[in-house]
Amino acid sequence: MTDDRDRRTEPTPCVRVPREEGEATRAALAERDIIDGDHEITVADGNLFIPVTDPTAVPDEVDVVTREVPVREGQTLPEDILGWAPTYERLGKVVILDEDDPERAQAAADAVMDSALPAKTVVNRASKVKGETRVRDWDVLAGDGTEAVHREYGCEFLVDIAEVYFSPRLATERHRVVQQVDADDHVFDMFAGVGPFVIPAAKRGARCVGVDLNPAAIRYLRENARRNGVADRVTAHEGDVRDVVDREGYDGRASRVVMNLPHSADAFLDTAVRIAGDECVLHYYDIQHEDDPFGPGERAIRAAAGDAYDVTVETRHEVRSYAPHELNVCLDVRLSR
């Protein structure tokens, strides 16, 4: 780190997080557009201090402190080159743009490559998430390759955004859920992707099953289990989760079920109830109108549980805004037989 004693510093509100959680937290703050680009991110005593422009907009689960931090100088960012701030997020060394105008996107990509950002590839979203495997098209504007190594909360994920769905913006939400996992849990992720719920849950000692329809996702899930030293606690299955449960006999075995398939998770609730043990928590994700974001999901869960379980909603959580007047939400629901 640069010695800050000879540099101009200012008292600035900063988010304080352990260093290993820094990139995931930075991504969450960037999504809210509250990172203070006029001051530098600093490290001290194993913590990262990320300057923010609006401490009231910081997620409740992270600490905000006021700290003397250096005024940023000498580090060229894309907005310094362009004169305007492009919309982007980082997945390892792949920088993902979200620009509608092709000329603006190319200018932003060139600026990213000329800036101090550690980028090997710059891509722009070319389609919405589509199909059963939930992937999207990308325009590669600079560099080469869409595979990246992403780190969040002490875990490492190899992911190719051209082959699998992955959102670094959901790191804080994944961490919220995983913090509830105990070593004696049996976790079943019905739509596991490359393992962003499964891998950290396994690192907490839980036995985990991950299922995904996308064969590429399962390939990366197995690799990520190996990378993170939890392959002995992770079982991965390719296919429709309903068929997998029929074939493998997982009925009544799960103490925790992750259902992160907004728009469609209700179609799989009967299967979720099948695999639930005597005590089981469902983490049910949904996208609904802001007037009643939780009601449809809660009613669907109660209908699927029927008389077999008592249903207790433990948490009604707004994850993020999805579209005008629509919210991405999560229901943490306990089923007790």
Tab-separated table of C-alpha atoms in Angstrom:
chain	number	residue	atom	x	y	z
A	1	MET	CA	0.000	0.000	0.000
A	2	THR	CA	1.088	3.585	-0.616
A	3	ASP	CA	2.161	5.445	2.519
A	4	ASP	CA	-0.674	7.906	3.131
A	5	ARG	CA	1.184	10.127	5.602
A	6	ASP	CA	2.419	12.524	2.919
A	7	ARG	CA	-0.826	12.608	0.974
A	8	ARG	CA	-3.888	14.781	1.398
A	9	THR	CA	-6.597	12.977	3.332
A	10	GLU	CA	-10.155	13.883	4.293
A	11	PRO	CA	-12.627	12.458	6.820
A	12	THR	CA	-14.967	10.357	4.698
A	13	PRO	CA	-17.771	7.862	5.411
A	14	CYS	CA	-16.537	4.376	4.515
A	15	VAL	CA	-17.948	0.880	4.501
A	16	ARG	CA	-15.677	-1.356	6.585
A	17	VAL	CA	-15.533	-5.046	5.637
A	18	PRO	CA	-12.999	-7.888	6.031
A	19	ARG	CA	-10.573	-7.845	3.132
A	20	GLU	CA	-11.764	-11.199	1.740
A	21	GLU	CA	-15.289	-9.766	1.408
A	22	GLY	CA	-14.118	-6.604	-0.297
A	23	GLU	CA	-14.876	-7.334	-3.960
A	24	ALA	CA	-18.360	-8.660	-3.285
A	25	THR	CA	-19.161	-5.637	-1.129
A	26	ARG	CA	-17.687	-3.237	-3.681
A	27	ALA	CA	-19.924	-4.785	-6.360
A	28	ALA	CA	-23.012	-4.381	-4.151
A	29	LEU	CA	-22.156	-0.731	-3.455
A	30	ALA	CA	-21.455	-0.105	-7.145
A	31	GLU	CA	-24.912	-1.431	-8.010
A	32	ARG	CA	-26.368	1.206	-5.686
A	33	ASP	CA	-24.086	3.802	-7.312
A	34	ILE	CA	-22.780	5.077	-3.964
A	35	ILE	CA	-19.024	4.475	-4.210
A	36	ASP	CA	-17.155	7.748	-3.704
A	37	GLY	CA	-14.753	7.901	-6.638
A	38	ASP	CA	-13.002	11.009	-5.288
A	39	HIS	CA	-11.369	9.049	-2.462
A	40	GLU	CA	-9.296	5.898	-2.476
A	41	ILE	CA	-10.189	2.481	-1.108
A	42	THR	CA	-7.750	1.661	1.684
A	43	VAL	CA	-6.702	-1.408	3.689
A	44	ALA	CA	-5.863	-1.506	7.392
A	45	ASP	CA	-5.808	-4.248	10.042
A	46	GLY	CA	-7.269	-6.819	7.665
A	47	ASN	CA	-10.220	-4.606	6.729
A	48	LEU	CA	-11.115	-2.821	3.511
A	49	PHE	CA	-12.481	0.727	3.773
A	50	ILE	CA	-14.634	1.677	0.774
A	51	PRO	CA	-15.580	5.394	0.606
A	52	VAL	CA	-19.280	6.032	-0.051
A	53	THR	CA	-21.223	9.107	-1.106
A	54	ASP	CA	-24.410	8.310	0.810
A	55	PRO	CA	-24.003	6.317	4.038
A	56	THR	CA	-27.791	6.126	4.474
A	57	ALA	CA	-28.029	4.026	1.290
A	58	VAL	CA	-25.588	1.366	2.527
A	59	PRO	CA	-27.081	-2.124	3.198
A	60	ASP	CA	-27.940	-2.640	6.865
A	61	GLU	CA	-25.677	-5.662	7.282
A	62	VAL	CA	-22.394	-3.759	6.740
A	63	ASP	CA	-20.628	-1.247	8.990
A	64	VAL	CA	-20.133	2.419	8.130
A	65	VAL	CA	-17.351	4.390	9.815
A	66	THR	CA	-15.832	7.816	9.260
A	67	ARG	CA	-12.141	7.573	8.422
A	68	GLU	CA	-9.351	9.727	7.091
A	69	VAL	CA	-8.736	8.433	3.570
A	70	PRO	CA	-6.571	9.748	0.733
A	71	VAL	CA	-8.013	11.912	-1.998
A	72	ARG	CA	-7.727	9.905	-5.202
A	73	GLU	CA	-5.077	11.021	-7.607
A	74	GLY	CA	-3.144	9.457	-10.419
A	75	GLN	CA	-5.409	6.431	-10.936
A	76	THR	CA	-7.172	6.757	-14.265
A	77	LEU	CA	-10.686	5.353	-14.382
A	78	PRO	CA	-12.912	5.013	-17.468
A	79	GLU	CA	-14.940	8.092	-16.528
A	80	ASP	CA	-11.724	10.156	-16.388
A	81	ILE	CA	-11.044	9.271	-20.015
A	82	LEU	CA	-14.613	9.576	-21.281
A	83	GLY	CA	-15.874	12.583	-19.372
A	84	TRP	CA	-18.969	10.539	-18.446
A	85	ALA	CA	-19.480	7.481	-16.256
A	86	PRO	CA	-20.269	4.231	-18.102
A	87	THR	CA	-22.446	1.598	-16.430
A	88	TYR	CA	-20.329	-1.472	-15.720
A	89	GLU	CA	-19.619	-4.241	-13.252
A	90	ARG	CA	-16.597	-6.466	-12.833
A	91	LEU	CA	-16.496	-10.244	-12.803
A	92	GLY	CA	-12.883	-11.053	-12.102
A	93	LYS	CA	-11.012	-9.472	-15.014
A	94	VAL	CA	-14.064	-9.420	-17.284
A	95	VAL	CA	-15.751	-6.004	-17.316
A	96	ILE	CA	-19.454	-6.112	-18.173
A	97	LEU	CA	-21.038	-3.042	-19.743
A	98	ASP	CA	-24.723	-2.231	-19.939
A	99	GLU	CA	-24.909	0.314	-22.749
A	100	ASP	CA	-27.682	0.466	-25.362
A	101	ASP	CA	-25.840	2.585	-27.926
A	102	PRO	CA	-23.146	0.623	-29.850
A	103	GLU	CA	-20.841	3.630	-30.317
A	104	ARG	CA	-21.112	4.563	-26.662
A	105	ALA	CA	-20.437	0.932	-25.688
A	106	GLN	CA	-17.308	0.750	-27.851
A	107	ALA	CA	-16.011	4.045	-26.461
A	108	ALA	CA	-16.576	2.734	-22.934
A	109	ALA	CA	-14.787	-0.537	-23.730
A	110	ASP	CA	-11.774	1.312	-25.119
A	111	ALA	CA	-11.690	3.529	-22.030
A	112	VAL	CA	-11.823	0.510	-19.721
A	113	MET	CA	-8.838	-1.066	-21.444
A	114	ASP	CA	-6.910	2.232	-21.266
A	115	SER	CA	-7.786	2.781	-17.606
A	116	ALA	CA	-6.286	1.388	-14.424
A	117	LEU	CA	-8.978	-1.288	-14.118
A	118	PRO	CA	-7.483	-4.826	-14.218
A	119	ALA	CA	-9.447	-5.902	-17.301
A	120	LYS	CA	-8.615	-8.624	-19.820
A	121	THR	CA	-11.979	-8.534	-21.628
A	122	VAL	CA	-14.816	-6.029	-22.000
A	123	VAL	CA	-18.266	-7.226	-23.031
A	124	ASN	CA	-21.627	-5.548	-23.496
A	125	ARG	CA	-25.002	-7.153	-22.846
A	126	ALA	CA	-26.510	-8.085	-26.227
A	127	SER	CA	-29.711	-9.785	-25.039
A	128	LYS	CA	-31.804	-10.461	-21.996
A	129	VAL	CA	-31.425	-13.701	-20.062
A	130	LYS	CA	-33.207	-16.299	-22.155
A	131	GLY	CA	-33.994	-19.987	-22.527
A	132	GLU	CA	-34.060	-22.782	-20.000
A	133	THR	CA	-30.361	-22.371	-19.256
A	134	ARG	CA	-30.777	-18.636	-18.446
A	135	VAL	CA	-27.821	-17.371	-20.492
A	136	ARG	CA	-27.598	-14.208	-22.551
A	137	ASP	CA	-25.733	-13.068	-25.653
A	138	TRP	CA	-22.674	-10.840	-25.334
A	139	ASP	CA	-20.786	-8.499	-27.646
A	140	VAL	CA	-17.059	-8.836	-26.947
A	141	LEU	CA	-15.752	-5.309	-27.517
A	142	ALA	CA	-12.176	-5.623	-26.271
A	143	GLY	CA	-9.870	-8.457	-25.322
A	144	ASP	CA	-10.783	-12.102	-25.716
A	145	GLY	CA	-12.571	-14.784	-23.722
A	146	THR	CA	-15.604	-14.717	-21.446
A	147	GLU	CA	-14.292	-16.976	-18.673
A	148	ALA	CA	-13.414	-15.330	-15.361
A	149	VAL	CA	-12.430	-16.147	-11.800
A	150	HIS	CA	-14.773	-14.360	-9.403
A	151	ARG	CA	-14.142	-14.138	-5.662
A	152	GLU	CA	-16.735	-13.384	-3.014
A	153	TYR	CA	-16.776	-13.877	0.735
A	154	GLY	CA	-13.749	-16.170	0.748
A	155	CYS	CA	-14.881	-18.407	-2.139
A	156	GLU	CA	-13.511	-18.621	-5.677
A	157	PHE	CA	-15.757	-19.280	-8.682
A	158	LEU	CA	-14.650	-20.119	-12.204
A	159	VAL	CA	-17.435	-19.020	-14.548
A	160	ASP	CA	-17.966	-18.430	-18.255
A	161	ILE	CA	-20.739	-15.874	-18.723
A	162	ALA	CA	-21.298	-17.057	-22.303
A	163	GLU	CA	-22.227	-20.539	-21.064
A	164	VAL	CA	-23.855	-20.057	-17.654
A	165	TYR	CA	-25.937	-17.549	-15.735
A	166	PHE	CA	-24.101	-15.713	-12.964
A	167	SER	CA	-24.789	-12.372	-11.277
A	168	PRO	CA	-22.087	-10.800	-9.083
A	169	ARG	CA	-24.737	-8.282	-7.962
A	170	LEU	CA	-26.372	-10.954	-5.801
A	171	ALA	CA	-23.282	-11.596	-3.670
A	172	THR	CA	-24.697	-9.836	-0.604
A	173	GLU	CA	-27.963	-11.766	-0.864
A	174	ARG	CA	-26.172	-15.093	-1.224
A	175	HIS	CA	-24.107	-14.266	1.847
A	176	ARG	CA	-27.271	-13.437	3.818
A	177	VAL	CA	-28.665	-16.896	3.108
A	178	VAL	CA	-25.420	-18.819	3.593
A	179	GLN	CA	-24.878	-17.221	7.007
A	180	GLN	CA	-27.957	-19.154	8.166
A	181	VAL	CA	-26.435	-22.527	7.231
A	182	ASP	CA	-25.229	-24.870	9.972
A	183	ALA	CA	-22.723	-27.709	9.673
A	184	ASP	CA	-25.473	-30.279	10.249
A	185	ASP	CA	-27.656	-28.895	7.439
A	186	HIS	CA	-28.536	-30.857	4.322
A	187	VAL	CA	-28.790	-28.147	1.658
A	188	PHE	CA	-30.519	-28.737	-1.666
A	189	ASP	CA	-30.133	-26.045	-4.361
A	190	MET	CA	-32.723	-26.751	-7.045
A	191	PHE	CA	-31.190	-24.343	-9.621
A	192	ALA	CA	-27.566	-24.319	-8.546
A	193	GLY	CA	-25.696	-22.733	-11.447
A	194	VAL	CA	-21.930	-22.746	-10.847
A	195	GLY	CA	-22.466	-23.078	-7.086
A	196	PRO	CA	-22.639	-19.598	-5.508
A	197	PHE	CA	-24.999	-20.932	-2.789
A	198	VAL	CA	-23.734	-24.524	-2.687
A	199	ILE	CA	-19.999	-23.864	-2.372
A	200	PRO	CA	-20.082	-21.442	0.601
A	201	ALA	CA	-22.720	-23.597	2.328
A	202	ALA	CA	-20.410	-26.601	1.975
A	203	LYS	CA	-17.528	-24.535	3.373
A	204	ARG	CA	-19.644	-24.101	6.505
A	205	GLY	CA	-19.692	-27.890	6.830
A	206	ALA	CA	-23.108	-28.658	5.316
A	207	ARG	CA	-23.814	-31.560	2.976
A	208	CYS	CA	-24.997	-30.035	-0.298
A	209	VAL	CA	-26.780	-31.155	-3.447
A	210	GLY	CA	-26.820	-28.893	-6.493
A	211	VAL	CA	-28.986	-29.487	-9.560
A	212	ASP	CA	-29.041	-27.561	-12.820
A	213	LEU	CA	-30.464	-28.143	-16.280
A	214	ASN	CA	-27.390	-26.591	-17.905
A	215	PRO	CA	-24.564	-29.130	-18.345
A	216	ALA	CA	-21.990	-26.318	-18.448
A	217	ALA	CA	-23.186	-25.072	-15.064
A	218	ILE	CA	-22.770	-28.523	-13.543
A	219	ARG	CA	-19.297	-28.803	-15.034
A	220	TYR	CA	-18.315	-25.514	-13.419
A	221	LEU	CA	-20.043	-26.439	-10.156
A	222	ARG	CA	-17.915	-29.568	-9.846
A	223	GLU	CA	-14.773	-27.618	-10.687
A	224	ASN	CA	-15.621	-24.924	-8.147
A	225	ALA	CA	-16.252	-27.534	-5.459
A	226	ARG	CA	-12.765	-28.872	-6.168
A	227	ARG	CA	-11.191	-25.376	-6.187
A	228	ASN	CA	-12.704	-24.546	-2.818
A	229	GLY	CA	-11.847	-27.844	-1.163
A	230	VAL	CA	-15.439	-29.048	-0.646
A	231	ALA	CA	-15.840	-31.703	-3.337
A	232	ASP	CA	-16.425	-34.333	-0.650
A	233	ARG	CA	-19.489	-32.433	0.610
A	234	VAL	CA	-21.024	-31.500	-2.765
A	235	THR	CA	-23.099	-33.714	-5.059
A	236	ALA	CA	-23.956	-32.255	-8.485
A	237	HIS	CA	-26.688	-33.479	-10.825
A	238	GLU	CA	-27.440	-32.344	-14.368
A	239	GLY	CA	-31.100	-32.269	-15.391
A	240	ASP	CA	-34.555	-31.054	-14.490
A	241	VAL	CA	-34.730	-31.127	-10.700
A	242	ARG	CA	-38.081	-32.924	-10.792
A	243	ASP	CA	-36.544	-35.774	-12.779
A	244	VAL	CA	-33.439	-35.831	-10.560
A	245	VAL	CA	-35.529	-36.186	-7.403
A	246	ASP	CA	-37.511	-39.014	-8.993
A	247	ARG	CA	-34.333	-40.768	-10.065
A	248	GLU	CA	-32.137	-40.251	-6.989
A	249	GLY	CA	-34.705	-40.553	-4.211
A	250	TYR	CA	-34.111	-37.331	-2.294
A	251	ASP	CA	-37.577	-37.324	-0.705
A	252	GLY	CA	-37.614	-36.055	2.894
A	253	ARG	CA	-33.866	-35.416	3.144
A	254	ALA	CA	-33.355	-31.628	2.976
A	255	SER	CA	-33.186	-29.249	5.920
A	256	ARG	CA	-32.706	-26.229	3.646
A	257	VAL	CA	-33.834	-25.707	0.037
A	258	VAL	CA	-32.732	-22.833	-2.220
A	259	MET	CA	-35.186	-21.913	-4.992
A	260	ASN	CA	-33.525	-19.076	-6.888
A	261	LEU	CA	-35.541	-19.144	-10.107
A	262	PRO	CA	-37.672	-15.983	-10.048
A	263	HIS	CA	-40.748	-15.989	-12.305
A	264	SER	CA	-40.859	-19.817	-12.309
A	265	ALA	CA	-40.055	-21.175	-8.840
A	266	ASP	CA	-43.734	-21.731	-8.004
A	267	ALA	CA	-43.861	-24.508	-10.621
A	268	PHE	CA	-41.332	-26.476	-8.543
A	269	LEU	CA	-42.887	-26.097	-5.090
A	270	ASP	CA	-44.398	-29.586	-5.086
A	271	THR	CA	-40.888	-30.978	-5.581
A	272	ALA	CA	-39.502	-28.725	-2.860
A	273	VAL	CA	-42.080	-30.060	-0.419
A	274	ARG	CA	-41.187	-33.624	-1.462
A	275	ILE	CA	-37.520	-33.217	-0.580
A	276	ALA	CA	-38.150	-31.294	2.646
A	277	GLY	CA	-37.389	-33.092	5.882
A	278	ASP	CA	-39.392	-32.820	9.088
A	279	GLU	CA	-37.913	-29.338	9.606
A	280	CYS	CA	-36.878	-27.441	6.492
A	281	VAL	CA	-36.320	-23.821	5.480
A	282	LEU	CA	-37.187	-22.770	1.929
A	283	HIS	CA	-35.377	-19.762	0.446
A	284	TYR	CA	-37.934	-18.902	-2.205
A	285	TYR	CA	-37.139	-16.175	-4.759
A	286	ASP	CA	-39.825	-14.334	-6.669
A	287	ILE	CA	-40.411	-11.257	-8.812
A	288	GLN	CA	-43.710	-9.501	-8.171
A	289	HIS	CA	-45.381	-6.098	-8.371
A	290	GLU	CA	-44.433	-3.729	-5.580
A	291	ASP	CA	-48.071	-3.570	-4.388
A	292	ASP	CA	-47.909	-7.181	-3.168
A	293	PRO	CA	-44.379	-8.545	-3.590
A	294	PHE	CA	-44.648	-11.376	-1.030
A	295	GLY	CA	-48.289	-12.458	-1.152
A	296	PRO	CA	-48.252	-14.623	-4.300
A	297	GLY	CA	-45.209	-16.596	-3.184
A	298	GLU	CA	-46.492	-17.104	0.345
A	299	ARG	CA	-49.865	-18.312	-0.910
A	300	ALA	CA	-48.201	-20.708	-3.365
A	301	ILE	CA	-45.968	-22.172	-0.631
A	302	ARG	CA	-48.904	-22.692	1.736
A	303	ALA	CA	-50.888	-24.376	-1.028
A	304	ALA	CA	-48.013	-26.731	-1.864
A	305	ALA	CA	-47.396	-27.592	1.809
A	306	GLY	CA	-51.074	-28.388	2.342
A	307	ASP	CA	-51.814	-30.210	5.599
A	308	ALA	CA	-48.409	-31.916	5.688
A	309	TYR	CA	-46.543	-28.962	7.189
A	310	ASP	CA	-47.038	-25.949	9.400
A	311	VAL	CA	-45.752	-22.941	7.446
A	312	THR	CA	-43.958	-20.043	9.159
A	313	VAL	CA	-42.599	-17.088	7.190
A	314	GLU	CA	-39.377	-16.165	8.985
A	315	THR	CA	-38.191	-13.392	6.653
A	316	ARG	CA	-39.768	-11.248	3.944
A	317	HIS	CA	-36.763	-9.698	2.223
A	318	GLU	CA	-36.511	-7.277	-0.697
A	319	VAL	CA	-33.404	-8.249	-2.664
A	320	ARG	CA	-33.412	-5.466	-5.270
A	321	SER	CA	-35.522	-3.528	-7.718
A	322	TYR	CA	-36.027	-5.606	-10.855
A	323	ALA	CA	-38.006	-3.304	-13.162
A	324	PRO	CA	-40.277	-0.277	-12.725
A	325	HIS	CA	-42.765	-1.238	-9.973
A	326	GLU	CA	-41.400	-4.792	-9.774
A	327	LEU	CA	-39.291	-6.222	-6.962
A	328	ASN	CA	-36.995	-9.235	-6.696
A	329	VAL	CA	-37.809	-10.679	-3.262
A	330	CYS	CA	-36.978	-13.661	-1.088
A	331	LEU	CA	-39.177	-15.500	1.394
A	332	ASP	CA	-37.375	-17.533	4.068
A	333	VAL	CA	-40.089	-19.997	5.043
A	334	ARG	CA	-39.913	-22.762	7.670
A	335	LEU	CA	-41.808	-25.977	7.040
A	336	SER	CA	-42.504	-28.050	10.181
A	337	ARG	CA	-44.100	-31.445	9.700
